[in-house]
Coordinates of C-alpha atoms in Angstrom, one line a residue:
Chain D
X190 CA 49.4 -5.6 -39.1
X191 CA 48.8 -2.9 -36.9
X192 CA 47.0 -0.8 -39.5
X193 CA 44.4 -2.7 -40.3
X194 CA 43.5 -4.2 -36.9
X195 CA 43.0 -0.6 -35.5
X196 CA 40.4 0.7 -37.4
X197 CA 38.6 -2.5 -37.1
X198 CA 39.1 -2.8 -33.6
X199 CA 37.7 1.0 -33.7
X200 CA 34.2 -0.4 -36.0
X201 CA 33.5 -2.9 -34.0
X202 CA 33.6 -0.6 -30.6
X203 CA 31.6 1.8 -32.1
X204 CA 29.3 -1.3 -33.1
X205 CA 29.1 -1.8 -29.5
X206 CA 28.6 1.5 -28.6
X207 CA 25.7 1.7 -31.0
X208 CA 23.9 -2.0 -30.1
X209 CA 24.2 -0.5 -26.5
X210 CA 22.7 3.2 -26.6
X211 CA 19.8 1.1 -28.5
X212 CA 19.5 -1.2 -25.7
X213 CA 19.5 1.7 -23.2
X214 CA 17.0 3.5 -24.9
X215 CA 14.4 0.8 -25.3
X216 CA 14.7 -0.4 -22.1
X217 CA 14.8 3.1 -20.6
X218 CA 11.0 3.3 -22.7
X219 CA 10.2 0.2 -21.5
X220 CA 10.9 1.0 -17.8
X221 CA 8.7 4.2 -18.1
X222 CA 5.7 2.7 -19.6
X223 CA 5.8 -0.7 -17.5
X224 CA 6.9 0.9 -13.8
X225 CA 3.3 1.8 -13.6
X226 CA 2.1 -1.7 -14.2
X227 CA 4.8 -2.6 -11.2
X228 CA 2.9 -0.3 -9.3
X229 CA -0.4 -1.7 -10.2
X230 CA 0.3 -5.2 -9.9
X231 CA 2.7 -5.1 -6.9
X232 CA 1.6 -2.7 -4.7
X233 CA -2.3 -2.6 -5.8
X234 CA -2.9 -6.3 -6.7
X235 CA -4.5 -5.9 -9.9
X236 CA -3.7 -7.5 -13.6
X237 CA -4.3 -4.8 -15.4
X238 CA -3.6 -6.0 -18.8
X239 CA -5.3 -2.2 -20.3
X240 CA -2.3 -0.7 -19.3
X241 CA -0.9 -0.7 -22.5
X242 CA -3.9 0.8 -23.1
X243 CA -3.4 3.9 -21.6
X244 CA -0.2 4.2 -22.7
X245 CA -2.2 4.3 -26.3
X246 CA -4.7 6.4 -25.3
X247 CA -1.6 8.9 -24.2
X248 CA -0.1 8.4 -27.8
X249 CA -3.2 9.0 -29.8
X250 CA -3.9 12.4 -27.8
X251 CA -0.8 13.5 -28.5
X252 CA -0.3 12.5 -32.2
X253 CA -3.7 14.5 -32.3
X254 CA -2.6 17.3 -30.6
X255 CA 0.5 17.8 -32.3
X256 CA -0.9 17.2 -36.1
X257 CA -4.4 17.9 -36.3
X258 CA -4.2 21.0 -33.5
X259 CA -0.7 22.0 -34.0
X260 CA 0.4 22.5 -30.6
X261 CA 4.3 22.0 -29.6
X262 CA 5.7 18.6 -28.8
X263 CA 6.0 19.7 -24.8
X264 CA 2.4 20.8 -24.6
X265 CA 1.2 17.5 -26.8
X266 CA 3.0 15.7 -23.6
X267 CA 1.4 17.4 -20.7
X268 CA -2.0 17.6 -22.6
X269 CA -1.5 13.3 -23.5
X270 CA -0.8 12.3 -19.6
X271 CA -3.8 14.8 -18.3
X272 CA -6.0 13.8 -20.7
X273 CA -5.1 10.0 -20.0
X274 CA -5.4 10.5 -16.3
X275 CA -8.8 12.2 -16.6
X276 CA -10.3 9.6 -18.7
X277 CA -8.7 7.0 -16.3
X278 CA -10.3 8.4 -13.2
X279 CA -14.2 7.1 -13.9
X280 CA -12.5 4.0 -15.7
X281 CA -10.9 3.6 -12.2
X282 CA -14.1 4.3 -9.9
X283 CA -16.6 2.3 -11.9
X284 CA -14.4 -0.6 -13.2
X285 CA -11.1 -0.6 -11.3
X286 CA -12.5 -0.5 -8.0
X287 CA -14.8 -3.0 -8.8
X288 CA -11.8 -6.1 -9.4
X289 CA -9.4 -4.7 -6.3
X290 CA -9.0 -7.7 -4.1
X291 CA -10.6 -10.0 -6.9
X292 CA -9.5 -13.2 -8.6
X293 CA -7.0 -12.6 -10.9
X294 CA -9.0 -14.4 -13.9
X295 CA -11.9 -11.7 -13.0
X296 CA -9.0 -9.0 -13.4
X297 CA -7.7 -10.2 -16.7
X298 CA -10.8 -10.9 -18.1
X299 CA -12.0 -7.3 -16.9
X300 CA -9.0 -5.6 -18.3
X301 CA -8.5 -7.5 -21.2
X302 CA -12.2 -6.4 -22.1
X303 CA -11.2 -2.6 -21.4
X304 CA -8.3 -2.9 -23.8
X305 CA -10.2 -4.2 -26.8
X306 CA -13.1 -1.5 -26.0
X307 CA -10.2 1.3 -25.9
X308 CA -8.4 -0.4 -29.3
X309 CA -12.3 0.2 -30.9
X310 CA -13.4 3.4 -29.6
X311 CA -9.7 4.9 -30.7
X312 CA -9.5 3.4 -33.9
X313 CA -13.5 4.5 -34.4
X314 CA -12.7 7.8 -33.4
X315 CA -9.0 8.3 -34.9
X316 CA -8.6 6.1 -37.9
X317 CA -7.5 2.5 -38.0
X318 CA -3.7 4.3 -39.0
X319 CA -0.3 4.7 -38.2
X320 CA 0.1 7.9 -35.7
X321 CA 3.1 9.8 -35.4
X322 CA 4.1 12.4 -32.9
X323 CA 6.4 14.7 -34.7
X324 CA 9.3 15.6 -32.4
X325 CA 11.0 19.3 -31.9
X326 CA 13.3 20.0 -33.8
X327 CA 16.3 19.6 -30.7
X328 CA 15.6 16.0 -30.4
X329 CA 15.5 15.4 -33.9
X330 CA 19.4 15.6 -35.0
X331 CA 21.9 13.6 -33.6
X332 CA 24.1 15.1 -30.6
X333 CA 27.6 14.7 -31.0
X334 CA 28.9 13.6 -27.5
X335 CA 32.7 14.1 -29.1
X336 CA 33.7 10.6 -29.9
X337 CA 30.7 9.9 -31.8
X338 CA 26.6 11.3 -32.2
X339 CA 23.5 9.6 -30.8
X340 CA 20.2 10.4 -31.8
X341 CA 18.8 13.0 -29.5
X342 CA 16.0 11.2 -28.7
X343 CA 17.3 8.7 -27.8
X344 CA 19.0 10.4 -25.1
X345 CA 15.8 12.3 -23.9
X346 CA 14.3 8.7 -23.7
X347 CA 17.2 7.4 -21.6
X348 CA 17.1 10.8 -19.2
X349 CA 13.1 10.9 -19.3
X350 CA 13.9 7.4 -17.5
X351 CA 16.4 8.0 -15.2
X352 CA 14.1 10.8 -14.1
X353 CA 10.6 9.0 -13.9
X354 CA 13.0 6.1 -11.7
X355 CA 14.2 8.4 -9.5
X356 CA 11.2 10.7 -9.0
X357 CA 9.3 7.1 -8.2
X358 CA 11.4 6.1 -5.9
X359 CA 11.4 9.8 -3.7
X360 CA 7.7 9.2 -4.2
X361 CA 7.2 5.6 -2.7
X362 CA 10.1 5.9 -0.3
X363 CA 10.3 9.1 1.1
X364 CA 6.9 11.3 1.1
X365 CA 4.2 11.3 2.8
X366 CA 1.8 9.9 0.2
X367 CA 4.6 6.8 -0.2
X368 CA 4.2 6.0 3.1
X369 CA 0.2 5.9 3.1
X370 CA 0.8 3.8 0.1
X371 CA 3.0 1.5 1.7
X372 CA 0.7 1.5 4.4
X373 CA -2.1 0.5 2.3
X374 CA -0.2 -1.8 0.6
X375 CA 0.9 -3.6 3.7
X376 CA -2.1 -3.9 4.9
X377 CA -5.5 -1.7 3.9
X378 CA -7.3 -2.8 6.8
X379 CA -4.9 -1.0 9.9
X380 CA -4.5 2.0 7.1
X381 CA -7.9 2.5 7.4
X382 CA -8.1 1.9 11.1
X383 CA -5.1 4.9 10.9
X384 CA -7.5 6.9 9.2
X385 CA -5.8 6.5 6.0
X386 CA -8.0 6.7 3.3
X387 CA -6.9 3.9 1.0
X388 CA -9.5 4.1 -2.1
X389 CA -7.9 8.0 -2.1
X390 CA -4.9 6.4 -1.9
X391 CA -5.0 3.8 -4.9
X392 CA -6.9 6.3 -6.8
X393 CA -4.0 8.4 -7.1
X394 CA -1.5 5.3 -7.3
X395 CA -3.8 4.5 -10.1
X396 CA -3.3 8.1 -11.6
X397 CA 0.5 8.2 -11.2
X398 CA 0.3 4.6 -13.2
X399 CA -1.5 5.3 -16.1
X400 CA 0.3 9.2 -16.4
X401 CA 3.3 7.3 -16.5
X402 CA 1.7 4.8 -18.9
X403 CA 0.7 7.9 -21.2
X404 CA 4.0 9.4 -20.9
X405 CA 5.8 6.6 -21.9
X406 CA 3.9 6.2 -24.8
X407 CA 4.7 9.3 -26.3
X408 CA 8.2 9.7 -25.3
X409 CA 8.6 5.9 -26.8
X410 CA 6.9 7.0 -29.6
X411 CA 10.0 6.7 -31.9
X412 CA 10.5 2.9 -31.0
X413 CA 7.5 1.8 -30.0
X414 CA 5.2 3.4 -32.9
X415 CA 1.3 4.2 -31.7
X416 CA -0.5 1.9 -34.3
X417 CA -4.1 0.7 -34.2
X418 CA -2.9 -2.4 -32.1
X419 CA -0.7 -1.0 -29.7
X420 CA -2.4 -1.7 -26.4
X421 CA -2.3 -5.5 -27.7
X422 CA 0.6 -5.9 -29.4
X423 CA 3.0 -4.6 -26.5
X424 CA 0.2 -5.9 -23.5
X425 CA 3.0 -9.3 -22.9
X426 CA 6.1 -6.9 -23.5
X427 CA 5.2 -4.4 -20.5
X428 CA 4.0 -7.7 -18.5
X429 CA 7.4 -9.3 -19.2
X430 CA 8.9 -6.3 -17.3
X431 CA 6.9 -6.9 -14.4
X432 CA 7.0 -10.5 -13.9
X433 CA 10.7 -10.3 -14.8
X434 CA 11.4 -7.6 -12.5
X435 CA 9.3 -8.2 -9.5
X436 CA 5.7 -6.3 -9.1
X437 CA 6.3 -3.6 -6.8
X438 CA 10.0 -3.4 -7.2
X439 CA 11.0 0.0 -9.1
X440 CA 15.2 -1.9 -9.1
X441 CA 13.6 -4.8 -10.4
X442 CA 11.4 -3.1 -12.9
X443 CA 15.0 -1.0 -14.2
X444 CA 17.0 -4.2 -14.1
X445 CA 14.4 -6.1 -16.1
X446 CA 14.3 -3.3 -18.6
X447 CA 18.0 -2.3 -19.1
X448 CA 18.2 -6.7 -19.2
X449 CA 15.4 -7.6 -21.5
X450 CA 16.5 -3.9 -23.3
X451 CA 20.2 -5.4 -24.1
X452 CA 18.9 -8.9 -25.0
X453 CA 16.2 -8.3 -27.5
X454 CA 18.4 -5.3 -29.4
X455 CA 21.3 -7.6 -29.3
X456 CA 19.2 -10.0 -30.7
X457 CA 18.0 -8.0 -33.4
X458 CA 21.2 -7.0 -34.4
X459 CA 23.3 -9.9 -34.5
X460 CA 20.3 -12.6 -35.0
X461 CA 17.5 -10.7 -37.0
X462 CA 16.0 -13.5 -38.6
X463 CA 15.1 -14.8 -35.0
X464 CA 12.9 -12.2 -33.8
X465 CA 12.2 -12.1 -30.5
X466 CA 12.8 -15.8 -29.5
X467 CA 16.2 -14.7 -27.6
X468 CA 13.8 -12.3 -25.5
X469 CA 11.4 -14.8 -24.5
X470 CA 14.0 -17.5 -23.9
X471 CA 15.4 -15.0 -21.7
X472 CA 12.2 -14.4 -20.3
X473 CA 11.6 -18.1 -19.7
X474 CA 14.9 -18.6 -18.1
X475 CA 14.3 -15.8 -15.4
X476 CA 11.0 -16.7 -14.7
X477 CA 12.5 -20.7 -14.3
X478 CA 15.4 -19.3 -11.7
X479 CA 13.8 -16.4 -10.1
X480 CA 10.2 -17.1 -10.0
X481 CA 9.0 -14.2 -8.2
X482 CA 11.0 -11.6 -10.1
X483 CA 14.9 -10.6 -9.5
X484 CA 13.8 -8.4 -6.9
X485 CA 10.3 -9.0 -6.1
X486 CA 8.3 -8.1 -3.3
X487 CA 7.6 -10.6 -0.5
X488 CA 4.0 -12.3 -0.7
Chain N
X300 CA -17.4 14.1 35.6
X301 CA -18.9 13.6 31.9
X302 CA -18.6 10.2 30.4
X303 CA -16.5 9.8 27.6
X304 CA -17.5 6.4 26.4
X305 CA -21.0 4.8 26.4
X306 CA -22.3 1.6 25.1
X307 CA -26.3 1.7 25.5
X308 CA -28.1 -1.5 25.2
X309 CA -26.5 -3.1 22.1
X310 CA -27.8 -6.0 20.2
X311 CA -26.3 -8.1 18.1
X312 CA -27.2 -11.6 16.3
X313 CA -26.5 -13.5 13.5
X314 CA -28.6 -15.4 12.5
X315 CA -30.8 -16.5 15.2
X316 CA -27.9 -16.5 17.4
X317 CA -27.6 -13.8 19.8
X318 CA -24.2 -12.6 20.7
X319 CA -24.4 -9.5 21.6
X320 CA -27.5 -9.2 24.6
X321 CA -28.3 -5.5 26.0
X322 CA -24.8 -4.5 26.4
X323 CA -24.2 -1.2 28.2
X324 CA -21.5 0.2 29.1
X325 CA -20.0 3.8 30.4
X326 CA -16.7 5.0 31.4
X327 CA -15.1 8.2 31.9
X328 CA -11.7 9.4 31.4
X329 CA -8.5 7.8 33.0
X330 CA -10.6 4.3 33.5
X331 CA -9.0 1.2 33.7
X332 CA -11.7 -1.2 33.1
X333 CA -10.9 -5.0 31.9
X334 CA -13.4 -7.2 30.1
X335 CA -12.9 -10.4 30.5
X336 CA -15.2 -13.8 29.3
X337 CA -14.8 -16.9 28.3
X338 CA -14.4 -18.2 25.3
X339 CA -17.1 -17.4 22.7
X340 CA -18.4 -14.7 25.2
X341 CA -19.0 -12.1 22.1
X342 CA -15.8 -10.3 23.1
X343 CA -14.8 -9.9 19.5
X344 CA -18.2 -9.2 18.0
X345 CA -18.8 -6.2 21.1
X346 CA -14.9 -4.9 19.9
X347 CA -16.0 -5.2 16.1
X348 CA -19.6 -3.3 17.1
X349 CA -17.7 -0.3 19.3
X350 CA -14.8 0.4 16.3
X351 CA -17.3 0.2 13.7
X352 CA -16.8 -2.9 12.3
X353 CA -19.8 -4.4 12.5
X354 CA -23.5 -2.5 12.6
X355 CA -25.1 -3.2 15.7
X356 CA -28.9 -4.4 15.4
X357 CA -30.0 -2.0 18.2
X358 CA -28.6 0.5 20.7
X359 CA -26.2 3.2 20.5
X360 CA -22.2 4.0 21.0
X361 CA -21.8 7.2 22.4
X362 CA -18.0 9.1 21.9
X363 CA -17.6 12.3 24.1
X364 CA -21.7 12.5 24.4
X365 CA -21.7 12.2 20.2
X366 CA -23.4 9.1 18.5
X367 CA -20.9 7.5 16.4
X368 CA -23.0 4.7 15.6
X369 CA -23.7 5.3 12.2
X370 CA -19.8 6.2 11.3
X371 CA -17.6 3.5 9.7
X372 CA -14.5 2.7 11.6
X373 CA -12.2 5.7 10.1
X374 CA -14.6 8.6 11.2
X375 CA -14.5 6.7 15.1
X376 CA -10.7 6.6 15.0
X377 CA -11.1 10.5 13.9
X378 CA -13.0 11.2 17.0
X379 CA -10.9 9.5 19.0
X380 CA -11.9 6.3 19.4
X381 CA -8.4 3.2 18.8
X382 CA -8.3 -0.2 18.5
X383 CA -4.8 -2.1 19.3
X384 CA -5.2 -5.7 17.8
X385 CA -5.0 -8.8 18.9
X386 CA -3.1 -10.4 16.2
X387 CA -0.1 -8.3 15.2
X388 CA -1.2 -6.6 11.8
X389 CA 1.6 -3.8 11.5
X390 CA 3.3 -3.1 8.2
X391 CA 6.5 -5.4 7.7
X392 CA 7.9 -3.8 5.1
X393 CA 7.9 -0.2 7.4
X394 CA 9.6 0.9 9.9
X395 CA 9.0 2.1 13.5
X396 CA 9.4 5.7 12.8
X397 CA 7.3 5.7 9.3
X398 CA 4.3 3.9 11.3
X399 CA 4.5 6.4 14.1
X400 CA 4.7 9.7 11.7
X401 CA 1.7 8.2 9.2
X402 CA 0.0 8.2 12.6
X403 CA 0.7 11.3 13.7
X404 CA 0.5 13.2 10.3
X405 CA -3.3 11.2 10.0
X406 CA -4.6 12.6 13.2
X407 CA -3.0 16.2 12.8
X408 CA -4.3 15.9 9.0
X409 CA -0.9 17.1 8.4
X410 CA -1.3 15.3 5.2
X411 CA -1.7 18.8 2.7
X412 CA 2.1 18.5 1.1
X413 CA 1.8 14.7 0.3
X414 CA 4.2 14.7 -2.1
X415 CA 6.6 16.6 0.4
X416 CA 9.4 14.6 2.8
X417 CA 7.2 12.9 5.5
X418 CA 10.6 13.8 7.7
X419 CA 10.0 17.6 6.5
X420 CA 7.6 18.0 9.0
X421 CA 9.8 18.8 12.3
X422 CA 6.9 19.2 14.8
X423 CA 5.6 15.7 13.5
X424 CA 9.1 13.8 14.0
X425 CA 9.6 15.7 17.4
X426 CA 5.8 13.8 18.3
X427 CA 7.4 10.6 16.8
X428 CA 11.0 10.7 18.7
X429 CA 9.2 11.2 21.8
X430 CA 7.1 8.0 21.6
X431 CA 9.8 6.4 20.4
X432 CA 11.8 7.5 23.2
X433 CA 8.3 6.6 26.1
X434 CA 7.9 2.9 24.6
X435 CA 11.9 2.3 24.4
X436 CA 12.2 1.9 20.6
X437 CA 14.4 4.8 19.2
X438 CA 17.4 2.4 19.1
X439 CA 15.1 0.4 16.6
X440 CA 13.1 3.4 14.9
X441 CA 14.6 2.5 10.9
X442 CA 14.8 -1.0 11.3
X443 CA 11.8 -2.6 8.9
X444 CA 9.3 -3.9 11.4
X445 CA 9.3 -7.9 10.0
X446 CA 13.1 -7.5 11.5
X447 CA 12.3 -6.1 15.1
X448 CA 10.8 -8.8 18.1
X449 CA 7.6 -9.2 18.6
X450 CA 7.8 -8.3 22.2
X451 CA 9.0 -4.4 20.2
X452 CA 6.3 -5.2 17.8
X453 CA 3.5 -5.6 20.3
X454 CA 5.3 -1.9 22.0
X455 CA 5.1 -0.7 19.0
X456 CA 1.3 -1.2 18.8
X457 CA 0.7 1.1 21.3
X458 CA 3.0 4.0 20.3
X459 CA 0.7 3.8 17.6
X460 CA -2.6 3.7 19.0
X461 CA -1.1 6.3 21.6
X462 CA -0.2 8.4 18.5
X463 CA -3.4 8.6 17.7
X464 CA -4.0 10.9 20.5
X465 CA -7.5 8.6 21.6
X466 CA -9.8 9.7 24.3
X467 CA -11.0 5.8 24.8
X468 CA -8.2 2.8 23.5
X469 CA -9.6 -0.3 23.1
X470 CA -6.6 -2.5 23.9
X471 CA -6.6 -6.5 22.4
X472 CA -4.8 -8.8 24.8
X473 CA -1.7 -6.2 24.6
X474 CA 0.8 -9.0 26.1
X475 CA -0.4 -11.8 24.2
X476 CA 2.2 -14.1 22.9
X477 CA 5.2 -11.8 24.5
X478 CA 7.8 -13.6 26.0
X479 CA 8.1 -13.4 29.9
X480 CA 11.0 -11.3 29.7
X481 CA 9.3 -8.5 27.6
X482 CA 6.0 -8.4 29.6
X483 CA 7.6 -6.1 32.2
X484 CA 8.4 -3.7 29.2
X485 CA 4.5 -4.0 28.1
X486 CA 3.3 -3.5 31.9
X487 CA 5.3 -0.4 32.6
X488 CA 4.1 0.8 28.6
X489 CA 0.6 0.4 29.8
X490 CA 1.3 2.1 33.5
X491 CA 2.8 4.7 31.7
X492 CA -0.1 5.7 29.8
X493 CA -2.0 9.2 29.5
X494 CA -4.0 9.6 33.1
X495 CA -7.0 10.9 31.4
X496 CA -7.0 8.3 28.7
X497 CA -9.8 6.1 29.4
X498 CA -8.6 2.3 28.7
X499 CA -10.8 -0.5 28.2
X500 CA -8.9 -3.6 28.2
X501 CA -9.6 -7.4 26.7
X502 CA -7.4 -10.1 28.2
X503 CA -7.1 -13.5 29.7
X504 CA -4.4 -13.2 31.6
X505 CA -6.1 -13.1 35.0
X506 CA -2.8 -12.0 36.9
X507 CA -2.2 -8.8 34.1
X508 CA -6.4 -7.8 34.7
X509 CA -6.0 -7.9 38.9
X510 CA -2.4 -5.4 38.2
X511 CA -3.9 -3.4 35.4
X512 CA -7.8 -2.7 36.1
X513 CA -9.4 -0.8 38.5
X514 CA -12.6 -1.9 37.2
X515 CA -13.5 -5.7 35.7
X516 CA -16.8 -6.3 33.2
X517 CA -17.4 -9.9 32.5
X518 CA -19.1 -10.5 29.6
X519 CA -20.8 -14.1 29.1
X520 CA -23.0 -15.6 26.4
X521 CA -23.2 -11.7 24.7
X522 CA -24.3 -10.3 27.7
X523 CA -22.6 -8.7 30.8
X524 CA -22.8 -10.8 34.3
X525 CA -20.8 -8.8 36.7
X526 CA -19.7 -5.0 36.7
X527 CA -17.4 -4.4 39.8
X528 CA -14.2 -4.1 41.3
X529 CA -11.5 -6.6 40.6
X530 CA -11.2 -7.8 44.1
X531 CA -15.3 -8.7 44.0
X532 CA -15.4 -10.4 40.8
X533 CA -13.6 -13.4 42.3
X534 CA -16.6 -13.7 45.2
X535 CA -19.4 -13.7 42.5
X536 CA -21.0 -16.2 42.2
X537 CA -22.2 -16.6 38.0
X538 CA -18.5 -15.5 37.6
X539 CA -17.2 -18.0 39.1
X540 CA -19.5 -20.2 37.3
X541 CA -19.2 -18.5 33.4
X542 CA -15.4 -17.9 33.9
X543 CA -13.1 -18.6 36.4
X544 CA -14.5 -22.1 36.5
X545 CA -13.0 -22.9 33.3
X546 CA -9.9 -20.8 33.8
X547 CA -9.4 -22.6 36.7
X548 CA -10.0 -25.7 34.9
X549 CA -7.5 -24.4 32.5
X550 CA -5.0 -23.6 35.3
X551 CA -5.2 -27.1 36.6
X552 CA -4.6 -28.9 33.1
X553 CA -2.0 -26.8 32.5

């Protein structure tokens, strides 16, 4: 019955098709709030489990910026990862560089402290609510690519991280600050020796991180939602990334995402009533087989 | 001549221990001095006192006729002051040519665009390409450096302290741990190198002091026995006893 297979045939493509623009677009939000912990962890050596954190603190300035001051959804971004960044930098020079080079159980204790003093001062000074970050109006509809429509935000997530991915890698691999970092990375002592200036040096790393964080937050608003728990609740999701990926690796960190991305919305869709115990037993199972990562730095 | 380099009566101890005893030394540029010692001489702990490393409890280092002894180890390296090192401690996950242009672009504080293309700069790769080409490592330059031999690793070193443009290079047993067949490649490196540069070599290697060193301190206990010419620091008599007794010893055992 030719008739009756083809529009079903035609369904269940589309089911596909939908199940796998979701799965892009989480793990393309994902990628962009967890690459900065890949930086932190891999190339810096720290646990930061705050960064979640700052991807809140990014969310909250722009839900207030947007709603309480009005400004455009564009501005809201720039004025969230700024704003982030300059309330980062003392965090970084009086607590950060304090736990560089530390045990890790001093780190997570350090940052697991920052994240419940961030969850109290935000909540304290915004409201224990729900915030929302109204987008524009052109990433609001759907976009009809011709044989069928996405959301439009979903695309600008998916092309916010192609972007960030790309612009990291030109970063680490090709400019002048990337190879400093590298350098310092490598090995901080003969950096120094060089002349390199490695606290400068993770002090911006540490920057780019938690702007990225920020960014993240905002542009993963929609699926992620900036709630009073945030920085806790997604603290082992953005950690998955990295310990799934490899710390340091910006392939890794996209594999892990686009992976974990396809597994957890698959899950959800065909399996709801599991949760996320398909993520994690994915999670388990690349941790069993690849324990430093897919593509993790060497030691 | 001015002197580009002076040690003046350094002390160091830890503890009760003294290991660094009045040490003074001068040089001027193109010297080719060696210090040697035995084992446990202080060699290390002078090195670590002269880059910065470690504070000295007295006396002064002198760069150019400037006291640098109150500077950390960056601002030395600034003035021209650079350490090779002992035990290979490059970046393995780098290559030749990124190690040589962070050099080049540190000392020429070239480093304003640093988001820009670190290969943008076409007066810094020019600089790089041409101590790639001196040390015979351009066929090499993009290979990561945990991939290259050591015997290129150990050449690399001193493209990169050369890099550095210094006016006084503090070089760490540059041949150590070569194999025989690279050490001619290190030997001509070190031949080849700036005429006004003044070098101040630490080694064990007895036969690469007599080639390379016009000059030989011996350093024993923390403090310096013999100051003199290579061909007179056999005939000496305390050297004989603090150093080449046991390296002689050695020589036999081995």
């Amino acid at each position: 019955m030719p008739d009756a297979s083809g529009p079903l045939l035609d369904q269940s493509m589309q089911t596909v098709l939908s199940v796998g623009i979701d799965a892009l677009a989480y793990g393309m939000v994902l990628f962009v709030i967890s690459i900065g912990l890949s930086v932190t962890m891999g190339l810096m050596r720290v646990v930061n489990l705050a960064h979640g954190a700052f991807a809140m603190i990014g969310g909250y300035i722009a839900s207030y910026a947007t709603q309480t001051l009005g400004f455009g959804y564009g501005v809201a971004i720039l004025a969230a990862v700024v704003g982030t960044i300059i309330i980062a930098i003392p965090v970084e020079r009086f607590l950060y560089r304090r736990i560089y080079g530390a045990p890790e159980l001093t780190q997570v204790l350090m940052t697991i402290g920052i994240t419940f003093c961030v969850i109290g001062i935000a909540n304290y000074v915004f409201g224990p609510t729900l915030k929302t970050i109204p987008l524009p109006e052109t990433l609001r509809g759907p976009v009809d690519l011709g044989f069928r429509s996405i959301a439009a935000h979903k695309l600008f997530a998916i092309a916010c991280g192609v972007a960030v991915a790309g612009a990291l890698w030109y970063l680490i691999e090709r400019t002048s600050f990337g190879v400093k970092l590298r350098a310092s990375v490598d090995n901080a002592a003969m950096a120094a020796s060089l002349g390199v200036r490695t606290r400068i040096v993770y002090a911006v790393s540490f920057a780019v991180a938690v702007g990225l964080a920020a960014f993240g937050g905002i542009v993963g608003a929609e699926l992620l939602p900036i709630e009073p728990y945030y920085a806790l609740r997604y603290m082992v999701t953005f950690l998955v990334v990295v310990s799934v990926g490899g710390a340091g690796s910006i392939p890794g960190a996209l594999l892990a995402c686009l992976l974990l991305g396809a597994i957890d919305t698959t899950g959800r869709y065909l399996l709801p009533e599991y949760g996320e115990f398909f993520f994690y037993l994915a999670v388990i199972a690349i941790v069993c087989v690849f324990p430093r990562g897919l593509l993790g730095r060497r030691s | 001549m001015s002197p580009v380099f002076q040690v003046q009566n350094l002390n160091k101890a830890f503890g009760g221990l003294a290991v660094t005893q009045d040490v003074s030394i001068t040089m001027n540029p193109g010297d080719r001095v060696a210090l040697i010692g035995p084992n446990g001489a202080g060699k290390t702990t002078f090195v670590n006192l002269v880059t910065g490393h470690l504070d000295p409890d007295s006396g002064k280092v002198l760069l150019g006729g400037n006291d640098v002894t109150s500077l950390g180890p960056t601002p030395r390296v600034r003035q021209g002051l650079v350490r090779s090192f002992q035990v290979t401690r490059l970046f393995p996950d780098m290559t030749p040519e990124e190690h040589l242009a962070l050099a080049v672009m540190q000392r020429t504080g070239r480093t304003g665009a640093i988001f820009g293309h670190y290969q943008a700069k076409a007066d810094v790769m020019a600089e790089v390409a041409e101590l790639l080409r001196t040390l015979g490592l351009d066929h090499i330059a993009t290979r990561k450096v945990a991939e290259i031999a050591y015997g290129q690793q150990r050449l690399l070193e001193i493209a990169l302290a050369l890099a550095l443009k210094p006016k006084v290079l503090l070089l760490d047993e540059p041949a150590a741990g070569v194999p025989q067949s690279d050490t001619p490649r290190i030997e001509a490196a070190l031949a080849g190198l700036p005429s006004d540069l003044a070098v101040l070599m630490i080694e064990h290697d007895m036969d690469l002091v007599f080639r390379f060193a016009r000059r030989v301190i011996v350093l024993a206990a923390g403090a310096i026995i013999f100051d003199g010419s290579p061909q007179d620091v056999t005939r000496d008599a305390r050297v004989r006893e603090a150093y080449l007794g046991s390296y002689a010893n050695d020589r036999s055992a081995a």
